[in-house]
């Protein structure tokens, strides 16, 4: 009976630690020597933890659309910078700066998001150029 309890408790500890293991550093996934500037249209904005995600469609000169996923900061960090759940809505035109993923996929760590009305929003990820990092 005592052995079952110990095994059960060990299992709970492992489950509780999984979110920490899943977290990654900027340098593990993104390349600071590969800046990107993406002009596109918002498809979806997931205002969630541990990192919010912005999904945009980027159209090239030939009209081909490429979907991009952009990692942003956590909800608390974004809120401190003035973001809200509805800051970006599907159909909004944006220009996003950031750093490409090391694996060459259409994934990047966003640094700034500029809206069609000229508002520049800092994202709060590593190297985002926000006043806190200067």
Short mmCIF file of N, CA, C and O in Angstrom, two decimals:
data_model
loop_
_atom_site.label_atom_id
_atom_site.label_comp_id
_atom_site.label_asym_id
_atom_site.label_seq_id
_atom_site.Cartn_x
_atom_site.Cartn_y
_atom_site.Cartn_z
N UNK A 1 0.83 -1.19 0.00
CA UNK A 1 0.00 0.00 0.00
C UNK A 1 0.88 1.26 0.00
O UNK A 1 0.60 2.19 -0.73
N UNK A 2 1.95 1.24 0.82
CA UNK A 2 2.85 2.38 0.89
C UNK A 2 3.57 2.58 -0.45
O UNK A 2 3.78 3.71 -0.89
N UNK A 3 3.91 1.49 -1.11
CA UNK A 3 4.59 1.57 -2.41
C UNK A 3 3.68 2.23 -3.45
O UNK A 3 4.13 3.04 -4.26
N UNK A 4 2.39 1.89 -3.45
CA UNK A 4 1.44 2.49 -4.39
C UNK A 4 1.35 4.00 -4.16
O UNK A 4 1.27 4.78 -5.11
N UNK A 5 1.33 4.39 -2.90
CA UNK A 5 1.26 5.80 -2.57
C UNK A 5 2.50 6.55 -3.09
O UNK A 5 2.38 7.61 -3.71
N UNK A 6 3.66 5.97 -2.88
CA UNK A 6 4.91 6.60 -3.32
C UNK A 6 4.94 6.71 -4.84
O UNK A 6 5.30 7.75 -5.41
N UNK A 7 4.52 5.68 -5.54
CA UNK A 7 4.49 5.70 -7.01
C UNK A 7 3.49 6.75 -7.50
O UNK A 7 3.76 7.51 -8.43
N UNK A 8 2.34 6.82 -6.84
CA UNK A 8 1.33 7.82 -7.22
C UNK A 8 1.86 9.23 -7.03
O UNK A 8 1.67 10.10 -7.88
N UNK A 9 2.51 9.47 -5.91
CA UNK A 9 3.06 10.80 -5.64
C UNK A 9 4.17 11.15 -6.64
O UNK A 9 4.23 12.28 -7.12
N UNK A 10 5.00 10.21 -6.98
CA UNK A 10 6.06 10.45 -7.96
C UNK A 10 5.45 10.80 -9.31
O UNK A 10 5.94 11.69 -10.02
N UNK A 11 4.39 10.12 -9.67
CA UNK A 11 3.71 10.41 -10.94
C UNK A 11 3.15 11.82 -10.95
O UNK A 11 3.23 12.53 -11.97
N UNK A 12 2.57 12.25 -9.84
CA UNK A 12 2.04 13.62 -9.76
C UNK A 12 3.14 14.66 -9.89
O UNK A 12 2.96 15.69 -10.55
N UNK A 13 4.28 14.40 -9.29
CA UNK A 13 5.42 15.33 -9.38
C UNK A 13 5.86 15.45 -10.84
O UNK A 13 6.10 16.55 -11.34
N UNK A 14 5.96 14.34 -11.54
CA UNK A 14 6.38 14.35 -12.95
C UNK A 14 5.36 15.12 -13.78
O UNK A 14 5.72 15.98 -14.61
N UNK A 15 4.07 14.87 -13.58
CA UNK A 15 3.04 15.58 -14.33
C UNK A 15 3.07 17.08 -14.07
O UNK A 15 2.88 17.88 -14.98
N UNK A 16 3.31 17.46 -12.83
CA UNK A 16 3.37 18.87 -12.48
C UNK A 16 4.57 19.56 -13.12
O UNK A 16 4.53 20.74 -13.44
N UNK A 17 5.64 18.82 -13.35
CA UNK A 17 6.86 19.40 -13.91
C UNK A 17 6.85 19.47 -15.43
O UNK A 17 7.65 20.18 -16.03
N UNK A 18 5.95 18.76 -16.10
CA UNK A 18 5.95 18.73 -17.56
C UNK A 18 5.89 20.10 -18.22
O UNK A 18 6.62 20.34 -19.18
N UNK A 19 5.05 21.05 -17.77
CA UNK A 19 5.05 22.36 -18.42
C UNK A 19 6.42 23.03 -18.39
O UNK A 19 6.81 23.69 -19.34
N UNK A 20 7.17 22.86 -17.32
CA UNK A 20 8.50 23.46 -17.24
C UNK A 20 9.44 22.82 -18.26
O UNK A 20 10.27 23.49 -18.87
N UNK A 21 9.34 21.52 -18.45
CA UNK A 21 10.19 20.85 -19.43
C UNK A 21 9.84 21.28 -20.84
O UNK A 21 10.68 21.31 -21.72
N UNK A 22 8.59 21.60 -21.08
CA UNK A 22 8.15 21.97 -22.42
C UNK A 22 8.61 23.37 -22.80
O UNK A 22 8.69 23.69 -23.97
N UNK A 23 8.93 24.21 -21.83
CA UNK A 23 9.35 25.56 -22.13
C UNK A 23 10.74 25.55 -22.75
O UNK A 23 11.54 24.67 -22.50
N UNK A 24 11.03 26.53 -23.56
CA UNK A 24 12.29 26.58 -24.28
C UNK A 24 12.87 27.99 -24.21
O UNK A 24 12.17 28.95 -23.93
N UNK A 25 14.14 28.08 -24.52
CA UNK A 25 14.76 29.40 -24.58
C UNK A 25 14.67 29.93 -26.00
O UNK A 25 14.49 29.17 -26.95
N UNK A 26 14.81 31.23 -26.14
CA UNK A 26 14.80 31.86 -27.46
C UNK A 26 15.88 31.22 -28.34
O UNK A 26 15.61 30.83 -29.48
N UNK A 27 17.09 31.11 -27.82
CA UNK A 27 18.22 30.60 -28.60
C UNK A 27 18.06 29.14 -29.01
O UNK A 27 18.67 28.70 -29.99
N UNK A 28 17.24 28.39 -28.31
CA UNK A 28 17.05 26.98 -28.66
C UNK A 28 16.23 26.83 -29.93
O UNK A 28 16.42 25.87 -30.68
N UNK A 29 15.35 27.78 -30.21
CA UNK A 29 14.44 27.63 -31.34
C UNK A 29 14.61 28.69 -32.43
O UNK A 29 14.35 28.42 -33.60
N UNK A 30 15.07 29.87 -32.06
CA UNK A 30 15.13 30.99 -33.01
C UNK A 30 16.56 31.45 -33.23
O UNK A 30 17.44 31.24 -32.40
N UNK A 31 16.80 32.10 -34.38
CA UNK A 31 18.13 32.54 -34.76
C UNK A 31 18.17 34.06 -34.80
O UNK A 31 17.56 34.68 -35.69
N UNK A 32 18.89 34.68 -33.85
CA UNK A 32 18.94 36.14 -33.77
C UNK A 32 19.69 36.75 -34.95
O UNK A 32 19.62 37.96 -35.16
N UNK A 33 20.36 35.94 -35.76
CA UNK A 33 21.03 36.46 -36.95
C UNK A 33 20.14 36.38 -38.19
O UNK A 33 20.58 36.67 -39.29
N UNK A 34 18.87 35.95 -38.00
CA UNK A 34 17.93 35.83 -39.11
C UNK A 34 16.68 36.68 -38.85
O UNK A 34 15.59 36.16 -38.59
N UNK A 35 16.82 38.01 -38.92
CA UNK A 35 15.64 38.85 -38.72
C UNK A 35 14.68 38.71 -39.89
O UNK A 35 15.09 38.49 -41.03
N UNK A 36 13.38 38.82 -39.61
CA UNK A 36 12.36 38.77 -40.64
C UNK A 36 11.42 39.96 -40.46
O UNK A 36 11.21 40.44 -39.35
N UNK A 37 10.89 40.44 -41.58
CA UNK A 37 9.83 41.43 -41.58
C UNK A 37 8.73 40.85 -42.46
O UNK A 37 8.97 40.56 -43.63
N UNK A 38 7.57 40.65 -41.88
CA UNK A 38 6.45 40.00 -42.57
C UNK A 38 5.26 40.94 -42.64
O UNK A 38 4.80 41.44 -41.61
N UNK A 39 4.78 41.17 -43.85
CA UNK A 39 3.59 41.99 -44.05
C UNK A 39 2.47 41.04 -44.40
O UNK A 39 2.56 40.29 -45.38
N UNK A 40 1.42 41.03 -43.59
CA UNK A 40 0.36 40.07 -43.83
C UNK A 40 -0.96 40.45 -43.20
O UNK A 40 -1.15 41.57 -42.72
N UNK A 41 -1.84 39.46 -43.19
CA UNK A 41 -3.19 39.62 -42.66
C UNK A 41 -3.38 38.64 -41.50
O UNK A 41 -3.05 37.46 -41.64
N UNK A 42 -3.92 39.14 -40.41
CA UNK A 42 -4.16 38.29 -39.24
C UNK A 42 -5.21 37.23 -39.57
O UNK A 42 -6.27 37.54 -40.11
N UNK A 43 -4.87 35.99 -39.26
CA UNK A 43 -5.80 34.87 -39.39
C UNK A 43 -6.40 34.58 -38.02
O UNK A 43 -7.61 34.40 -37.88
N UNK A 44 -5.51 34.56 -37.01
CA UNK A 44 -5.96 34.23 -35.65
C UNK A 44 -4.93 34.77 -34.67
O UNK A 44 -3.74 34.81 -34.96
N UNK A 45 -5.40 35.18 -33.49
CA UNK A 45 -4.53 35.60 -32.40
C UNK A 45 -4.95 34.83 -31.16
O UNK A 45 -6.05 35.02 -30.65
N UNK A 46 -4.08 33.94 -30.71
CA UNK A 46 -4.35 33.15 -29.50
C UNK A 46 -3.69 33.85 -28.31
O UNK A 46 -2.47 33.82 -28.16
N UNK A 47 -4.49 34.49 -27.48
CA UNK A 47 -4.04 35.24 -26.31
C UNK A 47 -4.00 34.28 -25.13
O UNK A 47 -4.92 34.24 -24.30
N UNK A 48 -2.95 33.45 -25.08
CA UNK A 48 -2.86 32.36 -24.11
C UNK A 48 -1.44 32.28 -23.53
O UNK A 48 -0.50 32.85 -24.08
N UNK A 49 -1.31 31.54 -22.45
CA UNK A 49 -0.01 31.24 -21.87
C UNK A 49 0.40 29.83 -22.26
O UNK A 49 -0.46 29.02 -22.58
N UNK A 50 1.65 29.46 -22.30
CA UNK A 50 2.78 30.26 -21.83
C UNK A 50 3.25 31.31 -22.83
O UNK A 50 3.93 32.25 -22.48
N UNK A 51 2.90 31.17 -24.11
CA UNK A 51 3.21 32.18 -25.12
C UNK A 51 1.98 32.36 -26.00
O UNK A 51 1.43 31.38 -26.49
N UNK A 52 1.59 33.60 -26.19
CA UNK A 52 0.51 33.86 -27.13
C UNK A 52 1.04 33.63 -28.54
O UNK A 52 2.24 33.69 -28.78
N UNK A 53 0.14 33.34 -29.45
CA UNK A 53 0.52 33.02 -30.83
C UNK A 53 -0.29 33.88 -31.80
O UNK A 53 -1.50 34.04 -31.64
N UNK A 54 0.40 34.39 -32.80
CA UNK A 54 -0.23 35.16 -33.86
C UNK A 54 -0.05 34.39 -35.15
O UNK A 54 1.06 33.96 -35.47
N UNK A 55 -1.12 34.19 -35.87
CA UNK A 55 -1.09 33.49 -37.15
C UNK A 55 -1.46 34.48 -38.24
O UNK A 55 -2.50 35.14 -38.14
N UNK A 56 -0.59 34.62 -39.24
CA UNK A 56 -0.85 35.56 -40.33
C UNK A 56 -0.63 34.88 -41.68
O UNK A 56 0.11 33.90 -41.78
N UNK A 57 -1.29 35.41 -42.68
CA UNK A 57 -1.07 35.00 -44.06
C UNK A 57 -0.25 36.09 -44.73
O UNK A 57 -0.62 37.27 -44.68
N UNK A 58 0.87 35.69 -45.34
CA UNK A 58 1.76 36.62 -46.03
C UNK A 58 1.67 36.34 -47.53
O UNK A 58 1.87 35.19 -47.95
N UNK A 59 1.36 37.37 -48.29
CA UNK A 59 1.23 37.22 -49.74
C UNK A 59 2.48 37.77 -50.42
O UNK A 59 2.88 38.90 -50.15
N UNK A 60 3.10 36.96 -51.29
CA UNK A 60 4.29 37.43 -52.00
C UNK A 60 3.89 38.21 -53.26
O UNK A 60 2.70 38.36 -53.57
N UNK A 61 4.88 38.70 -54.01
CA UNK A 61 4.63 39.52 -55.20
C UNK A 61 3.81 38.79 -56.25
O UNK A 61 3.07 39.39 -57.02
N UNK A 62 3.94 37.45 -56.29
CA UNK A 62 3.19 36.66 -57.27
C UNK A 62 1.79 36.31 -56.80
O UNK A 62 1.03 35.66 -57.52
N UNK A 63 1.45 36.71 -55.57
CA UNK A 63 0.13 36.43 -55.05
C UNK A 63 0.01 35.14 -54.26
O UNK A 63 -1.06 34.79 -53.78
N UNK A 64 1.13 34.41 -54.13
CA UNK A 64 1.13 33.17 -53.36
C UNK A 64 1.05 33.50 -51.87
O UNK A 64 1.81 34.31 -51.36
N UNK A 65 0.13 32.84 -51.16
CA UNK A 65 -0.06 33.07 -49.72
C UNK A 65 0.68 32.01 -48.92
O UNK A 65 0.55 30.81 -49.18
N UNK A 66 1.46 32.48 -47.96
CA UNK A 66 2.21 31.59 -47.07
C UNK A 66 1.77 31.86 -45.63
O UNK A 66 1.86 33.00 -45.17
N UNK A 67 1.31 30.84 -44.93
CA UNK A 67 0.93 31.04 -43.52
C UNK A 67 2.16 31.09 -42.62
O UNK A 67 3.11 30.32 -42.82
N UNK A 68 2.14 31.98 -41.65
CA UNK A 68 3.22 32.11 -40.67
C UNK A 68 2.63 32.03 -39.27
O UNK A 68 1.54 32.54 -39.01
N UNK A 69 3.39 31.42 -38.37
CA UNK A 69 3.05 31.38 -36.95
C UNK A 69 4.10 32.19 -36.22
O UNK A 69 5.30 31.98 -36.42
N UNK A 70 3.64 33.11 -35.37
CA UNK A 70 4.55 34.00 -34.65
C UNK A 70 4.35 33.85 -33.16
O UNK A 70 3.24 34.03 -32.65
N UNK A 71 5.41 33.50 -32.48
CA UNK A 71 5.36 33.38 -31.03
C UNK A 71 5.52 34.76 -30.42
O UNK A 71 6.35 35.54 -30.85
N UNK A 72 4.70 35.04 -29.42
CA UNK A 72 4.81 36.30 -28.69
C UNK A 72 5.05 35.98 -27.22
O UNK A 72 5.26 34.83 -26.85
N UNK A 73 4.99 36.99 -26.39
CA UNK A 73 5.19 36.81 -24.96
C UNK A 73 3.94 36.21 -24.31
O UNK A 73 2.93 35.97 -24.97
N UNK A 74 4.03 36.01 -23.01
CA UNK A 74 2.87 35.50 -22.27
C UNK A 74 1.84 36.61 -22.08
O UNK A 74 2.12 37.78 -22.31
N UNK A 75 0.65 36.23 -21.69
CA UNK A 75 -0.46 37.16 -21.55
C UNK A 75 -0.12 38.32 -20.62
O UNK A 75 -0.37 39.48 -20.94
N UNK A 76 0.48 38.03 -19.47
CA UNK A 76 0.82 39.09 -18.51
C UNK A 76 1.77 40.12 -19.09
O UNK A 76 1.57 41.33 -18.92
N UNK A 77 2.79 39.66 -19.78
CA UNK A 77 3.75 40.58 -20.40
C UNK A 77 3.08 41.43 -21.47
O UNK A 77 3.34 42.62 -21.59
N UNK A 78 2.24 40.80 -22.28
CA UNK A 78 1.53 41.56 -23.31
C UNK A 78 0.60 42.59 -22.70
O UNK A 78 0.53 43.74 -23.15
N UNK A 79 -0.12 42.21 -21.66
CA UNK A 79 -1.04 43.16 -21.00
C UNK A 79 -0.30 44.36 -20.44
O UNK A 79 -0.78 45.49 -20.53
N UNK A 80 0.89 44.13 -19.88
CA UNK A 80 1.69 45.24 -19.35
C UNK A 80 2.12 46.20 -20.46
O UNK A 80 2.42 47.36 -20.20
N UNK A 81 2.13 45.72 -21.69
CA UNK A 81 2.49 46.56 -22.84
C UNK A 81 1.24 47.11 -23.56
O UNK A 81 1.33 47.66 -24.63
N UNK A 82 0.06 46.90 -22.96
CA UNK A 82 -1.16 47.46 -23.50
C UNK A 82 -1.99 46.55 -24.39
O UNK A 82 -3.01 46.97 -24.92
N UNK A 83 -1.55 45.31 -24.57
CA UNK A 83 -2.30 44.37 -25.40
C UNK A 83 -3.56 43.90 -24.68
O UNK A 83 -3.61 43.80 -23.46
N UNK A 84 -4.57 43.56 -25.48
CA UNK A 84 -5.80 42.95 -24.98
C UNK A 84 -6.12 41.77 -25.88
O UNK A 84 -5.54 41.62 -26.96
N UNK A 85 -7.05 40.96 -25.44
CA UNK A 85 -7.46 39.78 -26.21
C UNK A 85 -7.88 40.14 -27.63
O UNK A 85 -7.65 39.40 -28.58
N UNK A 86 -8.47 41.33 -27.80
CA UNK A 86 -8.96 41.73 -29.11
C UNK A 86 -8.07 42.79 -29.80
O UNK A 86 -8.51 43.46 -30.73
N UNK A 87 -6.82 42.90 -29.37
CA UNK A 87 -5.92 43.86 -30.00
C UNK A 87 -5.76 43.57 -31.49
O UNK A 87 -5.73 44.49 -32.30
N UNK A 88 -5.66 42.31 -31.83
CA UNK A 88 -5.55 41.90 -33.24
C UNK A 88 -6.72 41.00 -33.57
O UNK A 88 -7.01 40.05 -32.85
N UNK A 89 -7.37 41.33 -34.69
CA UNK A 89 -8.55 40.57 -35.10
C UNK A 89 -8.32 40.00 -36.50
O UNK A 89 -7.58 40.57 -37.29
N UNK A 90 -8.97 38.86 -36.81
CA UNK A 90 -8.85 38.31 -38.17
C UNK A 90 -9.18 39.38 -39.21
O UNK A 90 -10.13 40.14 -39.07
N UNK A 91 -8.33 39.45 -40.22
CA UNK A 91 -8.50 40.43 -41.29
C UNK A 91 -7.66 41.68 -41.12
O UNK A 91 -7.47 42.43 -42.07
N UNK A 92 -7.14 41.92 -39.91
CA UNK A 92 -6.29 43.10 -39.68
C UNK A 92 -5.00 42.98 -40.48
O UNK A 92 -4.37 41.92 -40.51
N UNK A 93 -4.60 44.08 -41.11
CA UNK A 93 -3.31 44.14 -41.81
C UNK A 93 -2.23 44.47 -40.78
O UNK A 93 -2.41 45.39 -39.96
N UNK A 94 -1.12 43.74 -40.81
CA UNK A 94 -0.04 43.96 -39.86
C UNK A 94 1.32 43.82 -40.56
O UNK A 94 1.43 43.16 -41.60
N UNK A 95 2.32 44.41 -39.93
CA UNK A 95 3.71 44.19 -40.31
C UNK A 95 4.39 43.72 -39.03
O UNK A 95 4.34 44.41 -38.00
N UNK A 96 4.98 42.54 -39.09
CA UNK A 96 5.59 41.93 -37.92
C UNK A 96 7.09 41.83 -38.15
O UNK A 96 7.53 41.36 -39.20
N UNK A 97 7.86 42.26 -37.16
CA UNK A 97 9.30 42.03 -37.20
C UNK A 97 9.61 40.97 -36.16
O UNK A 97 8.90 40.83 -35.16
N UNK A 98 10.66 40.23 -36.41
CA UNK A 98 11.04 39.19 -35.47
C UNK A 98 12.25 38.42 -35.96
O UNK A 98 13.03 38.92 -36.78
N UNK A 99 12.36 37.19 -35.48
CA UNK A 99 13.51 36.35 -35.81
C UNK A 99 13.03 34.96 -36.19
O UNK A 99 12.22 34.36 -35.49
N UNK A 100 13.54 34.49 -37.31
CA UNK A 100 13.11 33.21 -37.87
C UNK A 100 13.55 32.03 -37.02
O UNK A 100 14.55 32.08 -36.31
N UNK A 101 12.78 30.96 -37.16
CA UNK A 101 13.12 29.70 -36.49
C UNK A 101 14.37 29.11 -37.13
O UNK A 101 14.63 29.28 -38.32
N UNK A 102 15.15 28.42 -36.33
CA UNK A 102 16.38 27.80 -36.82
C UNK A 102 16.10 26.70 -37.84
O UNK A 102 16.92 26.45 -38.71
N UNK A 103 14.94 26.06 -37.74
CA UNK A 103 14.65 24.91 -38.61
C UNK A 103 14.14 25.30 -40.00
O UNK A 103 13.85 24.44 -40.82
N UNK A 104 14.03 26.60 -40.28
CA UNK A 104 13.62 27.05 -41.60
C UNK A 104 12.12 27.01 -41.84
O UNK A 104 11.65 27.31 -42.94
N UNK A 105 11.34 26.66 -40.84
CA UNK A 105 9.88 26.62 -40.98
C UNK A 105 9.32 28.04 -40.98
O UNK A 105 10.04 29.01 -40.74
N UNK A 106 8.05 28.18 -41.25
CA UNK A 106 7.38 29.48 -41.24
C UNK A 106 6.95 29.82 -39.82
O UNK A 106 5.78 30.06 -39.54
N UNK A 107 7.92 29.84 -38.95
CA UNK A 107 7.74 30.14 -37.53
C UNK A 107 8.76 31.20 -37.16
O UNK A 107 9.91 31.14 -37.61
N UNK A 108 8.35 32.17 -36.36
CA UNK A 108 9.27 33.21 -35.92
C UNK A 108 8.87 33.69 -34.53
O UNK A 108 7.72 33.56 -34.12
N UNK A 109 9.86 34.24 -33.84
CA UNK A 109 9.61 34.92 -32.56
C UNK A 109 9.37 36.38 -32.92
O UNK A 109 10.25 37.05 -33.47
N UNK A 110 8.18 36.86 -32.66
CA UNK A 110 7.84 38.25 -32.99
C UNK A 110 8.53 39.21 -32.04
O UNK A 110 8.72 38.92 -30.87
N UNK A 111 8.90 40.37 -32.58
CA UNK A 111 9.47 41.45 -31.77
C UNK A 111 8.51 42.62 -31.69
O UNK A 111 8.23 43.13 -30.62
N UNK A 112 8.03 43.04 -32.85
CA UNK A 112 7.06 44.14 -32.90
C UNK A 112 5.96 43.80 -33.89
O UNK A 112 6.16 43.02 -34.82
N UNK A 113 4.80 44.39 -33.65
CA UNK A 113 3.68 44.28 -34.58
C UNK A 113 3.19 45.69 -34.84
O UNK A 113 2.85 46.42 -33.90
N UNK A 114 3.19 46.08 -36.11
CA UNK A 114 2.68 47.40 -36.50
C UNK A 114 1.33 47.20 -37.17
O UNK A 114 1.19 46.34 -38.05
N UNK A 115 0.36 48.00 -36.77
CA UNK A 115 -0.98 47.89 -37.33
C UNK A 115 -1.14 48.86 -38.50
O UNK A 115 -0.30 49.75 -38.70
N UNK A 116 -2.21 48.72 -39.25
CA UNK A 116 -2.46 49.55 -40.43
C UNK A 116 -2.56 51.03 -40.09
O UNK A 116 -2.20 51.88 -40.91
N UNK A 117 -2.98 51.35 -38.86
CA UNK A 117 -3.08 52.76 -38.47
C UNK A 117 -1.76 53.32 -37.95
O UNK A 117 -1.70 54.44 -37.46
N UNK A 118 -0.68 52.53 -38.06
CA UNK A 118 0.65 53.01 -37.68
C UNK A 118 1.06 52.74 -36.25
O UNK A 118 2.16 53.10 -35.84
N UNK A 119 0.21 52.12 -35.48
CA UNK A 119 0.53 51.83 -34.09
C UNK A 119 1.56 50.70 -34.04
O UNK A 119 1.39 49.66 -34.68
N UNK A 120 2.65 50.90 -33.27
CA UNK A 120 3.69 49.89 -33.13
C UNK A 120 3.59 49.28 -31.74
O UNK A 120 3.69 49.98 -30.74
N UNK A 121 3.36 47.98 -31.71
CA UNK A 121 3.18 47.26 -30.45
C UNK A 121 4.41 46.39 -30.19
O UNK A 121 4.83 45.62 -31.06
N UNK A 122 4.99 46.52 -29.00
CA UNK A 122 6.10 45.65 -28.63
C UNK A 122 5.54 44.35 -28.09
O UNK A 122 4.52 44.32 -27.40
N UNK A 123 6.21 43.27 -28.43
CA UNK A 123 5.71 41.94 -28.10
C UNK A 123 6.21 41.45 -26.75
O UNK A 123 5.49 40.80 -26.02
N UNK A 124 7.43 41.73 -26.41
CA UNK A 124 7.94 41.32 -25.11
C UNK A 124 8.73 40.03 -25.13
O UNK A 124 8.96 39.42 -24.11
N UNK A 125 9.16 39.59 -26.31
CA UNK A 125 10.04 38.44 -26.38
C UNK A 125 11.48 38.92 -26.42
O UNK A 125 11.74 40.12 -26.51
N UNK A 126 12.41 38.01 -26.37
CA UNK A 126 13.82 38.36 -26.42
C UNK A 126 14.11 39.21 -27.65
O UNK A 126 13.58 38.95 -28.72
N UNK A 127 14.94 40.21 -27.49
CA UNK A 127 15.39 41.05 -28.61
C UNK A 127 14.28 41.83 -29.28
O UNK A 127 14.38 42.13 -30.46
N UNK A 128 13.19 42.17 -28.57
CA UNK A 128 12.07 42.83 -29.24
C UNK A 128 12.25 44.34 -29.38
O UNK A 128 11.43 45.00 -30.00
N UNK A 129 13.32 44.91 -28.84
CA UNK A 129 13.56 46.33 -29.00
C UNK A 129 12.73 47.19 -28.07
O UNK A 129 12.71 48.41 -28.20
N UNK A 130 12.02 46.57 -27.13
CA UNK A 130 11.17 47.33 -26.23
C UNK A 130 12.03 48.19 -25.31
O UNK A 130 13.20 47.90 -25.08
N UNK A 131 11.47 49.26 -24.77
CA UNK A 131 12.23 50.16 -23.90
C UNK A 131 12.88 49.43 -22.71
O UNK A 131 13.94 49.82 -22.27
N UNK A 132 12.26 48.36 -22.24
CA UNK A 132 12.80 47.63 -21.09
C UNK A 132 14.12 46.94 -21.44
O UNK A 132 14.88 46.58 -20.56
N UNK A 133 14.39 46.73 -22.72
CA UNK A 133 15.58 46.00 -23.11
C UNK A 133 16.70 46.91 -23.64
O UNK A 133 17.70 46.43 -24.10
N UNK A 134 16.50 48.20 -23.60
CA UNK A 134 17.53 49.11 -24.11
C UNK A 134 18.38 49.62 -23.00
O UNK A 134 18.07 49.60 -21.87
#
